[in-house]
mmCIF file of C-alpha atoms in Angstrom:
data_model
loop_
_atom_site.group_PDB
_atom_site.id
_atom_site.type_symbol
_atom_site.label_atom_id
_atom_site.label_comp_id
_atom_site.label_asym_id
_atom_site.label_seq_id
_atom_site.Cartn_x
_atom_site.Cartn_y
_atom_site.Cartn_z
ATOM 1 C CA MET V 283 15.783 -19.011 10.721
ATOM 2 C CA ASN V 284 12.076 -19.444 11.113
ATOM 3 C CA PRO V 285 11.204 -22.373 13.849
ATOM 4 C CA GLU V 286 8.639 -23.674 12.316
ATOM 5 C CA PHE V 287 10.522 -23.843 8.722
ATOM 6 C CA LEU V 288 12.990 -25.750 10.744
ATOM 7 C CA ALA V 289 10.277 -28.102 12.176
ATOM 8 C CA GLU V 290 9.447 -28.780 8.850
ATOM 9 C CA LEU V 291 13.125 -29.938 7.547
ATOM 10 C CA ALA V 292 13.682 -31.989 10.537
ATOM 11 C CA GLU V 293 9.987 -33.836 9.786
ATOM 12 C CA GLN V 294 10.946 -34.524 6.381
ATOM 13 C CA PHE V 295 14.629 -35.288 7.374
ATOM 14 C CA ARG V 296 12.732 -38.140 9.929
ATOM 15 C CA VAL V 297 10.702 -39.502 7.076
ATOM 16 C CA SER V 298 13.079 -40.003 4.844
ATOM 17 C CA ALA V 299 15.245 -41.595 7.587
ATOM 18 C CA ILE V 300 12.606 -44.240 7.742
ATOM 19 C CA GLU V 301 12.606 -45.190 4.494
ATOM 20 C CA ARG V 302 15.788 -45.067 3.588
ATOM 21 C CA LEU V 303 15.928 -47.765 6.366
ATOM 22 C CA VAL V 304 13.687 -49.798 5.252
ATOM 23 C CA VAL V 305 16.321 -49.787 1.953
ATOM 24 C CA MET V 306 18.972 -50.649 4.474
ATOM 25 C CA ARG V 307 17.456 -53.854 6.215
ATOM 26 C CA GLU V 308 16.412 -55.023 2.734
ATOM 27 C CA LEU V 309 20.364 -54.410 1.411
ATOM 28 C CA VAL V 310 21.809 -56.272 4.438
ATOM 29 C CA ALA V 311 19.784 -59.237 3.816
ATOM 30 C CA ARG V 312 21.239 -59.222 0.712
ATOM 31 C CA PHE V 313 24.392 -58.508 1.475
ATOM 32 C CA ASP V 314 23.982 -61.648 4.584
ATOM 33 C CA ALA V 315 22.395 -63.776 1.648
ATOM 34 C CA ASN V 316 25.390 -63.242 -0.313
ATOM 35 C CA ARG V 317 29.067 -61.867 1.993
ATOM 36 C CA ALA V 318 31.242 -61.221 -0.682
ATOM 37 C CA ASP V 319 29.175 -59.287 -2.656
ATOM 38 C CA ARG V 320 30.823 -56.048 -1.955
ATOM 39 C CA GLU V 321 28.446 -53.416 -4.719
ATOM 40 C CA THR V 322 26.081 -53.812 -1.903
ATOM 41 C CA LEU V 323 27.632 -53.395 0.944
ATOM 42 C CA VAL V 324 28.970 -50.049 -0.441
ATOM 43 C CA LEU V 325 25.774 -49.202 -1.521
ATOM 44 C CA ILE V 326 25.000 -50.086 2.567
ATOM 45 C CA HIS V 327 28.563 -48.098 3.909
ATOM 46 C CA ARG V 328 26.262 -44.936 1.714
ATOM 47 C CA HIS V 329 23.796 -45.012 3.460
ATOM 48 C CA PHE V 330 25.490 -45.002 6.672
ATOM 49 C CA HIS V 331 27.328 -42.548 5.536
ATOM 50 C CA GLY V 332 24.475 -40.205 4.465
ATOM 51 C CA LEU V 333 22.482 -40.348 7.424
ATOM 52 C CA ALA V 334 26.243 -39.778 9.886
ATOM 53 C CA GLY V 335 26.133 -36.493 7.645
ATOM 54 C CA LEU V 336 22.768 -35.303 8.065
ATOM 55 C CA GLY V 337 21.189 -36.280 10.790
ATOM 56 C CA GLY V 338 22.988 -33.639 13.118
ATOM 57 C CA THR V 339 22.038 -31.060 10.836
ATOM 58 C CA TYR V 340 18.497 -31.673 11.156
ATOM 59 C CA GLY V 341 18.263 -32.086 14.850
ATOM 60 C CA PHE V 342 19.249 -35.879 15.647
ATOM 61 C CA PRO V 343 22.786 -35.870 16.657
ATOM 62 C CA ARG V 344 22.388 -38.933 17.745
ATOM 63 C CA VAL V 345 21.504 -40.431 14.269
ATOM 64 C CA SER V 346 24.908 -38.658 13.006
ATOM 65 C CA GLU V 347 26.638 -40.896 15.643
ATOM 66 C CA LEU V 348 25.136 -44.001 15.388
ATOM 67 C CA ALA V 349 25.352 -43.610 11.761
ATOM 68 C CA ALA V 350 29.212 -42.731 11.909
ATOM 69 C CA ASP V 351 30.062 -46.025 14.197
ATOM 70 C CA VAL V 352 28.796 -48.291 12.359
ATOM 71 C CA GLU V 353 29.871 -46.408 8.883
ATOM 72 C CA SER V 354 33.197 -46.863 9.963
ATOM 73 C CA ALA V 355 33.033 -50.760 10.473
ATOM 74 C CA CYS V 356 31.972 -50.805 6.765
ATOM 75 C CA ASP V 357 35.136 -48.929 6.197
ATOM 76 C CA ASP V 358 37.071 -52.267 7.904
ATOM 77 C CA ALA V 359 34.533 -54.768 6.545
ATOM 78 C CA LEU V 360 35.833 -52.425 2.833
ATOM 79 C CA ALA V 361 39.160 -52.888 3.230
ATOM 80 C CA ALA V 362 39.702 -55.919 5.179
ATOM 81 C CA ALA V 363 38.219 -60.136 5.013
ATOM 82 C CA PRO V 364 34.539 -60.881 4.306
ATOM 83 C CA ALA V 365 32.004 -59.805 7.383
ATOM 84 C CA ASP V 366 31.203 -62.400 9.589
ATOM 85 C CA ASP V 367 28.119 -62.853 11.662
ATOM 86 C CA ALA V 368 28.784 -60.263 14.414
ATOM 87 C CA PHE V 369 29.018 -57.393 11.530
ATOM 88 C CA ILE V 370 26.218 -58.481 10.373
ATOM 89 C CA ALA V 371 24.449 -58.019 13.718
ATOM 90 C CA LEU V 372 26.508 -54.505 14.316
ATOM 91 C CA LEU V 373 24.392 -54.034 10.710
ATOM 92 C CA ARG V 374 21.005 -54.568 12.110
ATOM 93 C CA SER V 375 21.046 -53.268 14.859
ATOM 94 C CA GLY V 376 22.678 -49.838 14.045
ATOM 95 C CA ILE V 377 19.248 -50.155 11.983
ATOM 96 C CA GLU V 378 17.048 -50.265 14.365
ATOM 97 C CA ALA V 379 18.866 -47.866 16.731
ATOM 98 C CA ILE V 380 19.267 -44.980 14.201
ATOM 99 C CA GLY V 381 15.056 -46.204 13.682
ATOM 100 C CA ARG V 382 14.244 -45.556 17.615
ATOM 101 C CA GLU V 383 16.276 -42.070 16.627
ATOM 102 C CA VAL V 384 13.957 -41.211 14.576
ATOM 103 C CA ALA V 385 10.532 -42.379 16.004
ATOM 104 C CA LYS V 386 11.258 -40.283 18.903
ATOM 105 C CA LYS V 387 10.299 -36.804 17.685
#
């Protein structure tokens, strides 16, 4: 495949990921304010799932790894008791770590 085309796709993913992270920060703030809001947690989970699935495809394997780890924690939170402060901190640190990864390229 054309290297320039692949670089363009990677850049599109990077820009999209940065925009997604803004939305994810807002969702986490909303969820932190109402930790019983399962619908918001499902949305957060979907965003991490999407990043986990796409990161490696577009040349961001570490994004996939980070997102998969937090996605797994979201799975646990969806199946278990209400979220605690440690879970909220994990969501926030996952978002920031992913942001650092996409900013590298």
